[in-house]
Rosetta silent file (secondary structure, phi, psi, omega in degrees, C-alpha in Angstrom):
SEQUENCE: XXXXXXXXXXXXXXXXXXXXXXXXXXXXXXXXXXXXXXXXXXXXXXXXXXXXXXXXXXXXXXXXXXXXXXXXXXXXXXXXXXXXXXXXXXXXXXXXXXXXXXXXXXXXXXXXXXXXXXXXXXXXXXXXXXXXXXXXXXXXXXXXXXXXXXXX
SCORE:     score description
SCORE:     0.000 S_00000001
   1 L     0.000  157.879  179.281   37.074  141.974   65.458 S_00000001
   2 L  -145.409  128.394 -176.868   35.708  143.244   62.159 S_00000001
   3 L  -101.458  148.938  173.803   35.010  146.841   61.238 S_00000001
   4 L   -82.796  -13.424 -176.700   32.418  148.246   58.870 S_00000001
   5 L  -129.978  158.344  176.224   34.790  151.110   58.042 S_00000001
   6 L   -89.971  142.414  177.551   38.480  151.518   57.195 S_00000001
   7 E  -130.686  146.326 -174.131   40.757  153.363   59.614 S_00000001
   8 E  -111.112  132.216  176.668   44.255  154.679   59.009 S_00000001
   9 H   -66.165  -26.640 -178.435   47.186  154.480   61.395 S_00000001
  10 H   -65.708  -23.335  177.996   48.568  157.657   59.825 S_00000001
  11 H  -107.669   20.156  176.016   45.717  159.641   61.389 S_00000001
  12 L    59.980   30.646 -179.511   45.961  157.826   64.736 S_00000001
  13 L   -90.589   -4.565 -174.438   42.595  156.128   64.249 S_00000001
  14 L  -111.971   17.683  174.700   43.824  152.644   65.040 S_00000001
  15 E   -81.654  123.617 -179.704   45.022  153.121   68.618 S_00000001
  16 E   -98.886  124.796  177.529   43.079  150.801   70.891 S_00000001
  17 E  -103.046  -19.917 -179.485   42.650  151.955   74.474 S_00000001
  18 E  -148.279  135.036  165.467   40.208  149.289   75.647 S_00000001
  19 E  -135.895  130.222  171.744   39.214  145.772   74.732 S_00000001
  20 E  -142.943  130.407  172.545   36.957  143.662   76.908 S_00000001
  21 E  -124.004  141.194  174.939   35.168  140.442   76.093 S_00000001
  22 E  -121.857  127.904  179.904   32.999  138.474   78.471 S_00000001
  23 E  -110.787  145.713  177.900   32.259  134.831   77.820 S_00000001
  24 E  -108.784  129.861 -174.809   29.519  132.729   79.395 S_00000001
  25 E  -145.638  161.956  174.624   30.392  129.113   80.141 S_00000001
  26 E   -62.537  146.851 -179.309   29.328  126.153   82.269 S_00000001
  27 L   -55.239  134.423 -179.373   30.643  126.314   85.843 S_00000001
  28 L    96.834   -4.977 -179.300   34.153  124.893   86.039 S_00000001
  29 L   -65.933  -46.703 -174.937   35.189  125.879   82.496 S_00000001
  30 L  -101.704  -12.898 -177.912   37.728  128.514   83.560 S_00000001
  31 L  -160.313  168.648  175.315   38.437  127.495   87.151 S_00000001
  32 L   -55.831  158.416 -177.309   37.607  124.838   89.728 S_00000001
  33 L   -68.199   92.431 -177.183   33.953  124.670   90.713 S_00000001
  34 L  -165.173  143.059  176.687   33.964  127.541   93.167 S_00000001
  35 L   -99.069    8.856 -174.094   32.610  131.054   93.272 S_00000001
  36 L   -97.877  -16.217 -178.404   35.413  132.252   95.548 S_00000001
  37 L  -104.900  142.040  177.424   38.334  132.484   93.125 S_00000001
  38 L  -104.349    5.759 -178.574   38.693  135.075   90.384 S_00000001
  39 L   -89.872  143.439  171.246   41.579  133.316   88.638 S_00000001
  40 L   -90.236  110.468 -176.647   41.278  131.361   85.409 S_00000001
  41 L  -109.072   -8.396 -178.538   43.193  128.181   86.166 S_00000001
  42 L   -93.487    8.184  178.454   41.901  125.851   83.443 S_00000001
  43 E   -80.714  136.587  176.945   43.603  127.656   80.566 S_00000001
  44 L   -90.303  109.683  177.824   46.335  125.721   78.778 S_00000001
  45 L    75.241   10.078  177.935   49.268  128.088   78.304 S_00000001
  46 L    75.560 -154.885 -178.583   47.242  131.216   79.022 S_00000001
  47 L   -97.102  127.563  176.620   46.021  133.594   76.325 S_00000001
  48 E   -89.570  120.108 -177.693   47.823  133.581   72.989 S_00000001
  49 E   -79.266  126.094  179.063   48.100  137.119   71.682 S_00000001
  50 L  -115.862    3.654 -173.671   47.246  137.462   67.970 S_00000001
  51 L   -70.663  119.276 -178.622   47.003  141.248   67.771 S_00000001
  52 L   -81.413   75.168 -171.606   49.164  142.585   64.892 S_00000001
  53 E   -99.526  149.137  172.771   50.277  145.681   66.754 S_00000001
  54 L   -87.835    1.644 -179.598   52.996  148.226   66.063 S_00000001
  55 L  -122.109   36.169 -176.764   53.156  148.752   69.843 S_00000001
  56 L   -61.757  146.681  178.855   53.829  145.152   70.832 S_00000001
  57 L    89.438   -9.334 -179.747   55.214  144.545   74.297 S_00000001
  58 L  -108.576   17.633  177.716   53.504  147.584   75.786 S_00000001
  59 E  -150.165  160.560  179.202   50.209  145.899   76.590 S_00000001
  60 E  -140.478  151.149  170.762   49.015  142.696   78.215 S_00000001
  61 E   -88.130  136.015  174.274   45.929  140.487   78.186 S_00000001
  62 E  -120.551  149.438 -179.541   44.407  139.880   81.590 S_00000001
  63 E  -127.982  147.010  177.903   41.869  137.216   82.474 S_00000001
  64 E  -152.503  156.692  176.538   39.421  136.926   85.313 S_00000001
  65 E  -139.921  157.514  175.134   36.392  134.832   86.096 S_00000001
  66 E  -148.340  155.838  177.723   33.400  134.981   88.374 S_00000001
  67 E  -128.841  130.901 -179.012   30.447  132.720   89.124 S_00000001
  68 L  -110.879   -9.276  175.886   27.032  134.013   90.121 S_00000001
  69 L  -149.528 -175.618 -173.584   25.129  130.754   90.294 S_00000001
  70 L   -84.310   -4.435 -176.768   25.772  127.010   90.461 S_00000001
  71 L  -119.146  -19.873 -171.962   25.629  126.410   86.702 S_00000001
  72 E  -129.867  142.260  171.817   27.215  129.410   84.946 S_00000001
  73 E  -133.275  165.712 -175.343   30.432  131.369   85.165 S_00000001
  74 E  -125.017  130.872  177.078   31.818  134.326   83.267 S_00000001
  75 E  -107.005  127.530 -179.446   35.282  134.713   81.817 S_00000001
  76 E  -105.073  128.422  173.779   36.631  138.230   81.283 S_00000001
  77 E  -117.470  119.530 -176.811   39.334  138.929   78.730 S_00000001
  78 E  -131.612  150.270  179.470   40.659  142.465   78.898 S_00000001
  79 E  -111.897  127.415  173.860   43.512  144.331   77.258 S_00000001
  80 E  -114.566  135.441 -174.519   45.574  146.864   79.163 S_00000001
  81 E   120.730 -168.760 -177.842   47.889  149.137   77.244 S_00000001
  82 L  -137.392   78.007  175.035   47.566  150.824   73.884 S_00000001
  83 L   -68.015  146.613  178.562   48.248  148.592   70.892 S_00000001
  84 E  -119.370  116.856  179.468   48.300  150.398   67.563 S_00000001
  85 E   -77.051  145.318  178.356   47.110  148.449   64.541 S_00000001
  86 L   -57.919  -46.115  176.035   48.913  149.062   61.251 S_00000001
  87 E  -163.484  157.174  173.667   45.557  149.706   59.513 S_00000001
  88 E  -116.753  119.498 -178.990   41.965  148.572   59.826 S_00000001
  89 L   -99.013  132.931 -179.068   40.422  147.406   56.550 S_00000001
  90 L   -58.453  132.482  174.607   36.619  147.409   56.285 S_00000001
  91 L    75.177    6.222 -178.951   35.074  143.949   56.466 S_00000001
  92 L  -105.953  127.598 -179.352   38.359  142.167   57.200 S_00000001
  93 L   -66.443  133.994  173.710   38.641  140.020   60.316 S_00000001
  94 L  -116.989  109.831  179.251   41.420  140.938   62.777 S_00000001
  95 L   -70.543  136.397 -177.221   42.175  138.077   65.190 S_00000001
  96 L  -103.501  -50.142 -178.844   42.810  139.335   68.722 S_00000001
  97 E  -158.545  167.528  170.113   43.527  136.313   70.909 S_00000001
  98 E  -147.996  158.053 -179.438   42.868  132.629   71.363 S_00000001
  99 L  -149.021  165.239  177.253   42.871  130.270   74.296 S_00000001
 100 L  -137.989  139.023  176.075   42.328  126.627   75.090 S_00000001
 101 E   -95.602  160.596 -177.917   40.855  125.036   78.185 S_00000001
 102 L   -66.745  -31.813  179.374   42.135  121.814   79.728 S_00000001
 103 L  -148.513  143.505  177.252   38.827  120.059   79.119 S_00000001
 104 L   -87.961  117.223 -179.616   35.673  120.856   77.172 S_00000001
 105 L  -116.767    8.672  177.912   32.717  120.686   79.538 S_00000001
 106 L   156.144 -179.083 -177.032   30.128  122.513   77.437 S_00000001
 107 L   -73.868  141.737  173.538   29.383  125.384   75.086 S_00000001
 108 L  -114.764  138.386  179.391   31.010  128.793   75.523 S_00000001
 109 E  -142.742  167.893  177.339   29.352  131.885   74.077 S_00000001
 110 E   -72.268  145.103  172.490   29.606  135.651   74.149 S_00000001
 111 L   -65.100  136.708  179.838   27.858  137.549   76.940 S_00000001
 112 L  -101.739  114.471  175.212   24.717  139.252   75.634 S_00000001
 113 L   -67.631  -37.723 -179.835   24.287  142.870   76.732 S_00000001
 114 L  -135.436  161.481  176.287   20.855  142.922   75.150 S_00000001
 115 L   -63.175  140.748  176.434   18.511  140.332   73.725 S_00000001
 116 E  -145.876 -166.010 -176.637   19.314  139.401   70.161 S_00000001
 117 L   -64.894  -16.565 -179.271   18.702  136.604   67.672 S_00000001
 118 L   -94.969   -7.445  178.257   20.735  134.147   69.752 S_00000001
 119 E   150.886 -176.774 -178.467   18.783  134.625   72.977 S_00000001
 120 L   -76.473  167.811  178.320   17.805  136.915   75.809 S_00000001
 121 L   -65.118  148.745  177.820   20.057  139.361   77.616 S_00000001
 122 L   -78.973  174.876 -173.462   22.337  137.925   80.271 S_00000001
 123 L   -50.162  134.465  178.666   22.097  138.655   83.978 S_00000001
 124 L   -75.564   -0.594 -178.519   21.956  142.371   84.809 S_00000001
 125 L   -70.559  -20.845 -177.349   24.189  141.728   87.842 S_00000001
 126 L   -94.490  137.867  169.637   27.310  142.126   85.738 S_00000001
 127 L   -93.265   83.022 -168.813   28.771  145.419   84.619 S_00000001
 128 L  -129.637  163.770  179.257   30.008  143.779   81.473 S_00000001
 129 L  -158.808  162.497  166.423   30.454  144.449   77.807 S_00000001
 130 L  -115.195   91.315 -173.359   31.762  143.152   74.538 S_00000001
 131 E  -142.740  152.865  173.263   33.532  146.268   73.383 S_00000001
 132 E  -130.562  125.545 -177.554   36.599  147.615   71.663 S_00000001
 133 E  -108.977  119.345  177.629   37.353  151.295   72.065 S_00000001
 134 E   -98.732  107.987 -170.887   39.424  153.013   69.391 S_00000001
 135 L   -70.073  -22.133 -178.341   40.712  156.182   71.013 S_00000001
 136 L   -86.629   -4.519 -179.694   41.706  157.924   67.770 S_00000001
 137 L   -99.431  131.577 -173.686   38.229  157.719   66.235 S_00000001
 138 L   -98.760  166.262  174.723   35.899  160.522   67.222 S_00000001
 139 H    68.275 -148.402 -174.948   32.188  160.809   67.794 S_00000001
 140 H   -64.594  -22.725 -178.645   29.779  157.900   67.603 S_00000001
 141 H   -78.738   -9.034 -174.718   32.369  155.716   65.885 S_00000001
 142 H   -64.226  -23.548  175.930   34.737  155.790   68.871 S_00000001
 143 H  -119.870   45.807 -170.153   33.014  152.716   70.311 S_00000001
 144 L   -66.941  -16.014  179.769   32.153  151.242   66.943 S_00000001
 145 L   -97.075    2.578 -178.457   32.707  147.642   68.013 S_00000001
 146 L   -61.810  152.147 -177.955   30.370  147.824   71.017 S_00000001
 147 L    95.068 -175.254 -174.380   27.604  145.211   71.243 S_00000001
 148 L   -69.527  152.706 -179.691   27.700  141.571   70.374 S_00000001
 149 L   -55.887  136.146  177.947   30.130  140.168   67.870 S_00000001
 150 L    99.039  -14.379  176.774   28.869  140.476   64.321 S_00000001
 151 L   -97.403  177.181 -175.664   26.854  143.655   64.809 S_00000001
 152 L   -60.095    0.000    0.000   27.955  147.168   63.947 S_00000001
C-alpha cells in the first residue's frame, strides 16, 4: 500500500482494522478447476506476511477463492486483527504480503470495482473491494486506500 499522506502511530492513526484484496485470475490458479471449493490449495507455503507491525502475532491473513464462470476465479486476501504500523510515510510503499502459486497459468490482476484505465468494472455479482481501513483516521480519510491500487 502507499499513502498520499503521513500518519503517526503516536496519535493512533496507523491502526488497521480491515484489509481486503481481491484478485482476478484464470480458473485453476488458486484451486483445482472447480467452483465448489472455497479453499486456495495452489499456494506454495501460504501467504508470507510482510506487514511491519508493532502488534505482530495478533492478526492473521486469510485466503478464500470462488469461481463464477468457467474461465475466471477470484482470490480473496483478508486481514483479521488489528496490526499497528510504526508510522506511515507519504508516498512510501509498505509491502503487506506476498504469495506464490504452484504453477503460472496466466495473468493475475486486481479486481476492478469501477472501470478505469486498465479496463471495465468486474462482475457486479461480487461484494468485493480493494480496501484498507485505518481505524484511527477520521472522516473521509478513514478509507483512504479504497479503490484500485495506485489511486488515492
